[in-house]
Tab-separated table of C-alpha atoms in Angstrom:
chain	number	residue	atom	x	y	z
V	1	MET	CA	36.926	-165.815	-102.302
V	2	LYS	CA	37.196	-162.196	-101.231
V	3	SER	CA	38.348	-163.199	-97.769
V	4	LYS	CA	41.181	-165.279	-99.257
V	5	LYS	CA	42.284	-162.361	-101.402
V	6	SER	CA	42.167	-160.040	-98.403
V	7	LEU	CA	44.266	-162.485	-96.403
V	8	TYR	CA	46.740	-162.772	-99.263
V	9	TYR	CA	47.072	-158.991	-99.583
V	10	SER	CA	47.432	-158.657	-95.820
V	11	ILE	CA	50.312	-161.163	-95.768
V	12	ILE	CA	52.017	-159.370	-98.673
V	13	SER	CA	51.582	-156.021	-96.933
V	14	ILE	CA	53.025	-157.341	-93.681
V	15	ALA	CA	55.985	-158.887	-95.534
V	16	ILE	CA	56.709	-155.630	-97.369
V	17	PHE	CA	56.433	-153.703	-94.105
V	18	CYS	CA	58.889	-156.067	-92.405
V	19	ILE	CA	61.366	-155.762	-95.281
V	20	LEU	CA	61.115	-151.975	-95.206
V	21	ALA	CA	61.605	-151.997	-91.449
V	22	VAL	CA	64.762	-154.078	-91.809
V	23	VAL	CA	66.095	-151.788	-94.559
V	24	VAL	CA	65.373	-148.696	-92.485
V	25	GLY	CA	67.041	-150.294	-89.471
V	26	VAL	CA	70.161	-151.108	-91.486
V	27	LEU	CA	70.298	-147.582	-92.892
V	28	ILE	CA	69.948	-146.119	-89.416
V	29	PHE	CA	72.667	-148.447	-88.118
V	30	TYR	CA	75.118	-147.527	-90.873
V	31	PHE	CA	74.386	-143.889	-91.459
V	32	VAL	CA	72.873	-142.501	-88.285
V	33	SER	CA	75.309	-144.096	-85.815
V	34	PRO	CA	77.379	-141.473	-84.004
V	35	ASP	CA	80.710	-140.546	-85.575
V	36	ILE	CA	83.908	-141.820	-83.984
V	37	LYS	CA	85.641	-138.776	-82.579
V	38	GLU	CA	88.617	-140.549	-81.008
V	39	VAL	CA	91.796	-140.854	-83.072
V	40	PRO	CA	94.697	-143.141	-82.073
V	41	LYS	CA	97.642	-141.017	-80.976
V	42	ASN	CA	100.371	-143.628	-80.674
V	43	LEU	CA	101.481	-146.192	-83.241
V	44	GLU	CA	104.708	-148.156	-83.150
V	45	VAL	CA	106.346	-151.412	-84.186
V	46	GLN	CA	107.189	-153.747	-81.321
V	47	VAL	CA	108.850	-157.162	-81.256
V	48	ILE	CA	106.535	-159.504	-79.326
V	49	GLU	CA	107.682	-163.098	-78.788
V	50	GLY	CA	110.110	-162.742	-81.691
V	51	GLU	CA	107.531	-161.364	-84.152
V	52	TYR	CA	107.098	-157.821	-85.462
V	53	CYS	CA	103.755	-156.286	-84.470
V	54	LEU	CA	102.201	-152.888	-85.173
V	55	VAL	CA	100.669	-151.644	-81.907
V	56	THR	CA	98.346	-148.705	-81.192
V	57	ASP	CA	96.356	-147.240	-78.291
V	58	ALA	CA	93.840	-149.675	-76.823
V	59	ASN	CA	90.186	-148.581	-76.730
V	60	GLU	CA	87.586	-151.116	-75.581
V	61	GLN	CA	84.785	-149.380	-77.513
V	62	TYR	CA	86.195	-150.059	-80.952
V	63	ASN	CA	87.987	-152.389	-83.312
V	64	TYR	CA	91.051	-151.228	-85.250
V	65	ARG	CA	91.792	-150.717	-88.955
V	66	PHE	CA	95.471	-150.722	-89.914
V	67	VAL	CA	96.698	-149.474	-93.290
V	68	LEU	CA	100.106	-150.795	-94.367
V	69	GLU	CA	102.099	-149.121	-97.140
V	70	GLN	CA	105.458	-150.176	-98.551
V	71	ASN	CA	107.992	-148.077	-100.423
V	72	ILE	CA	108.235	-149.582	-103.894
V	73	ASP	CA	110.514	-147.879	-106.430
V	74	GLY	CA	110.514	-144.669	-104.405
V	75	GLU	CA	106.749	-144.459	-103.898
V	76	TYR	CA	104.601	-145.642	-100.997
V	77	VAL	CA	101.956	-148.115	-102.149
V	78	GLN	CA	99.159	-149.549	-99.978
V	79	VAL	CA	99.786	-153.277	-99.811
V	80	SER	CA	97.432	-154.286	-97.007
V	81	GLU	CA	94.468	-153.105	-94.946
V	82	VAL	CA	93.724	-155.145	-91.835
V	83	THR	CA	90.842	-154.890	-89.369
V	84	GLU	CA	91.567	-156.341	-85.927
V	85	ASP	CA	89.541	-156.770	-82.742
V	86	LYS	CA	92.650	-156.054	-80.668
V	87	ASN	CA	95.031	-153.099	-80.728
V	88	LEU	CA	97.766	-154.763	-82.755
V	89	THR	CA	98.360	-156.528	-86.034
V	90	ASN	CA	101.123	-159.067	-86.647
V	91	LEU	CA	103.396	-157.856	-89.442
V	92	SER	CA	105.461	-161.055	-89.441
V	93	ASN	CA	102.362	-163.113	-90.319
V	94	ASN	CA	101.086	-160.739	-93.013
V	95	PRO	CA	101.709	-162.305	-96.451
V	96	ASP	CA	101.247	-158.977	-98.254
V	97	ILE	CA	104.399	-157.308	-96.923
V	98	ILE	CA	108.048	-158.309	-97.278
V	99	LEU	CA	110.108	-157.873	-94.118
V	100	ASN	CA	113.561	-157.828	-95.664
V	101	ALA	CA	116.301	-155.696	-94.133
V	102	GLY	CA	116.181	-152.155	-95.487
V	103	ASN	CA	112.581	-152.296	-96.719
V	104	GLU	CA	110.705	-149.093	-95.875
V	105	PHE	CA	107.103	-148.891	-94.683
V	106	ARG	CA	104.480	-146.340	-93.695
V	107	PHE	CA	101.575	-147.134	-91.358
V	108	LYS	CA	98.381	-145.503	-90.053
V	109	VAL	CA	95.418	-146.712	-87.982
V	110	ALA	CA	91.832	-145.746	-87.156
V	111	TYR	CA	89.207	-146.925	-84.708
V	112	VAL	CA	86.285	-148.914	-86.203
V	113	GLY	CA	82.699	-148.878	-84.876
V	114	GLU	CA	80.137	-151.682	-84.773
V	115	ASN	CA	78.786	-150.620	-88.163
V	116	GLY	CA	82.159	-151.222	-89.806
V	117	ARG	CA	82.829	-147.544	-90.423
V	118	ASN	CA	86.078	-146.106	-89.167
V	119	GLY	CA	86.917	-142.715	-87.730
V	120	ALA	CA	89.770	-140.475	-88.764
V	121	TYR	CA	93.166	-142.066	-89.279
V	122	SER	CA	96.175	-141.349	-87.118
V	123	ASP	CA	99.256	-139.644	-88.475
V	124	TYR	CA	101.533	-141.857	-90.518
V	125	ILE	CA	104.605	-143.384	-88.944
V	126	SER	CA	107.568	-144.466	-91.060
V	127	TRP	CA	109.536	-147.598	-90.256
V	128	THR	CA	112.521	-149.341	-91.837
V	129	MET	CA	113.065	-153.050	-91.316
V	130	VAL	CA	116.327	-153.600	-89.411
V	131	VAL	CA	117.621	-157.128	-88.776
V	132	THR	CA	119.975	-158.243	-86.001
V	133	LEU	CA	122.898	-160.252	-87.317
V	134	ASP	CA	123.276	-163.872	-86.259
V	135	GLU	CA	125.227	-164.675	-83.115
V	136	VAL	CA	129.007	-164.855	-83.241
V	137	VAL	CA	130.293	-168.175	-81.869
V	138	LEU	CA	133.978	-168.447	-80.918
V	139	SER	CA	136.499	-171.278	-80.803
V	140	TYR	CA	140.237	-171.372	-80.041
V	141	GLU	CA	143.054	-173.695	-81.032
V	142	ASN	CA	146.858	-173.335	-81.329
V	143	ASN	CA	146.735	-169.647	-80.370
V	144	VAL	CA	144.229	-168.884	-83.139
V	145	LEU	CA	140.831	-167.461	-82.269
V	146	SER	CA	138.168	-168.375	-84.844
V	147	TRP	CA	134.463	-167.638	-85.338
V	148	ASN	CA	131.640	-168.413	-87.736
V	149	SER	CA	131.055	-166.367	-90.866
V	150	VAL	CA	127.978	-164.237	-90.134
V	151	LEU	CA	125.633	-163.601	-93.056
V	152	ASN	CA	125.474	-159.902	-94.065
V	153	ALA	CA	128.324	-158.896	-91.737
V	154	THR	CA	130.564	-156.250	-93.323
V	155	SER	CA	133.439	-156.659	-90.849
V	156	TYR	CA	134.383	-158.003	-87.412
V	157	SER	CA	135.814	-156.307	-84.328
V	158	ILE	CA	137.636	-157.781	-81.361
V	159	LYS	CA	137.614	-156.313	-77.866
V	160	LEU	CA	140.421	-157.915	-75.910
V	161	ILE	CA	141.105	-157.845	-72.175
V	162	THR	CA	144.800	-158.604	-71.668
V	163	PRO	CA	146.362	-160.495	-68.711
V	164	ASN	CA	147.210	-157.167	-67.023
V	165	GLY	CA	143.614	-155.934	-67.352
V	166	LYS	CA	144.085	-153.500	-70.210
V	167	VAL	CA	141.470	-153.280	-72.957
V	168	GLN	CA	142.586	-153.468	-76.578
V	169	ASP	CA	140.421	-153.030	-79.681
V	170	ILE	CA	141.152	-154.709	-82.995
V	171	GLU	CA	138.872	-153.206	-85.641
V	172	SER	CA	137.677	-153.810	-89.205
V	173	LEU	CA	138.721	-157.424	-89.645
V	174	GLN	CA	137.638	-159.045	-92.910
V	175	THR	CA	138.611	-162.556	-91.814
V	176	THR	CA	136.961	-164.998	-89.389
V	177	SER	CA	140.098	-165.746	-87.371
V	178	TYR	CA	142.928	-163.978	-85.588
V	179	ASP	CA	146.361	-165.322	-84.653
V	180	PHE	CA	147.521	-164.436	-81.143
V	181	SER	CA	150.879	-166.237	-81.350
V	182	SER	CA	152.818	-162.945	-81.154
V	183	PHE	CA	150.945	-161.786	-78.044
V	184	GLU	CA	152.307	-162.002	-74.512
V	185	LYS	CA	151.660	-165.353	-72.885
V	186	GLY	CA	148.799	-165.450	-70.408
V	187	ASN	CA	145.047	-165.557	-69.998
V	188	TYR	CA	142.837	-163.335	-72.143
V	189	LYS	CA	139.146	-162.537	-72.380
V	190	VAL	CA	137.583	-161.490	-75.630
V	191	TYR	CA	134.377	-160.359	-77.340
V	192	VAL	CA	133.935	-160.486	-81.106
V	193	THR	CA	131.353	-158.283	-82.807
V	194	ALA	CA	129.899	-158.823	-86.271
V	195	ASN	CA	129.253	-155.402	-87.815
V	196	GLY	CA	126.556	-154.661	-90.381
V	197	ASN	CA	125.404	-151.699	-92.439
V	198	ASP	CA	122.548	-149.348	-91.485
V	199	ASN	CA	119.931	-152.078	-92.002
V	200	PHE	CA	121.599	-154.670	-89.776
V	201	LEU	CA	122.192	-154.443	-86.038
V	202	SER	CA	125.551	-155.685	-84.822
V	203	SER	CA	125.808	-158.979	-82.960
V	204	THR	CA	128.345	-159.604	-80.201
V	205	SER	CA	129.579	-162.958	-78.956
V	206	LEU	CA	129.512	-164.094	-75.365
V	207	VAL	CA	132.693	-163.392	-73.411
V	208	TYR	CA	135.310	-166.023	-74.253
V	209	SER	CA	138.444	-166.910	-72.288
V	210	PHE	CA	141.618	-168.410	-73.747
V	211	GLU	CA	145.299	-168.747	-72.978
V	212	VAL	CA	148.208	-167.782	-75.194
V	213	VAL	CA	151.021	-170.301	-74.676
């Protein structure tokens, strides 16, 4: 009977010892691991395969923790925190941020160790979402040059190369066509640019040739 009790107590003691060993190991892993002294120096938004990505310095020793803040009613609010195993996070695929033209953001990043703890964060970078306007597509009939209405364009500009090689600019058009009937007969080349405000990049058509008759 005593031997059974001794065996029982021995098993319990070994189990408790194992549990304590695991707990001590976890504590050592999380709290005694060396601090991360490296801090990412560079952080920028890049367009990769048509998608907006936040990219930082690569370091094979660590993962990466990105903090994303958006300006809402004049105040930056943290809307997302993302841990990645590579040195970028895809902003276009992040459902927590809204990439509309003119929206303002602030980002920072830190390296993350195996224990899940991160080092010091980088300096913030500020970024405003800017959208390129849709392409301008031209057509020509009966001496009238026409183009598609481009969403969010504030005006259109024409750069014209005349038959004698001179360059002529026609600015601030609010229409999507221009009548060349009064121009000298001959062959012309033209570019049309859709202009936007500060949050939209202009879009320029391909060169287009036509003849005034």
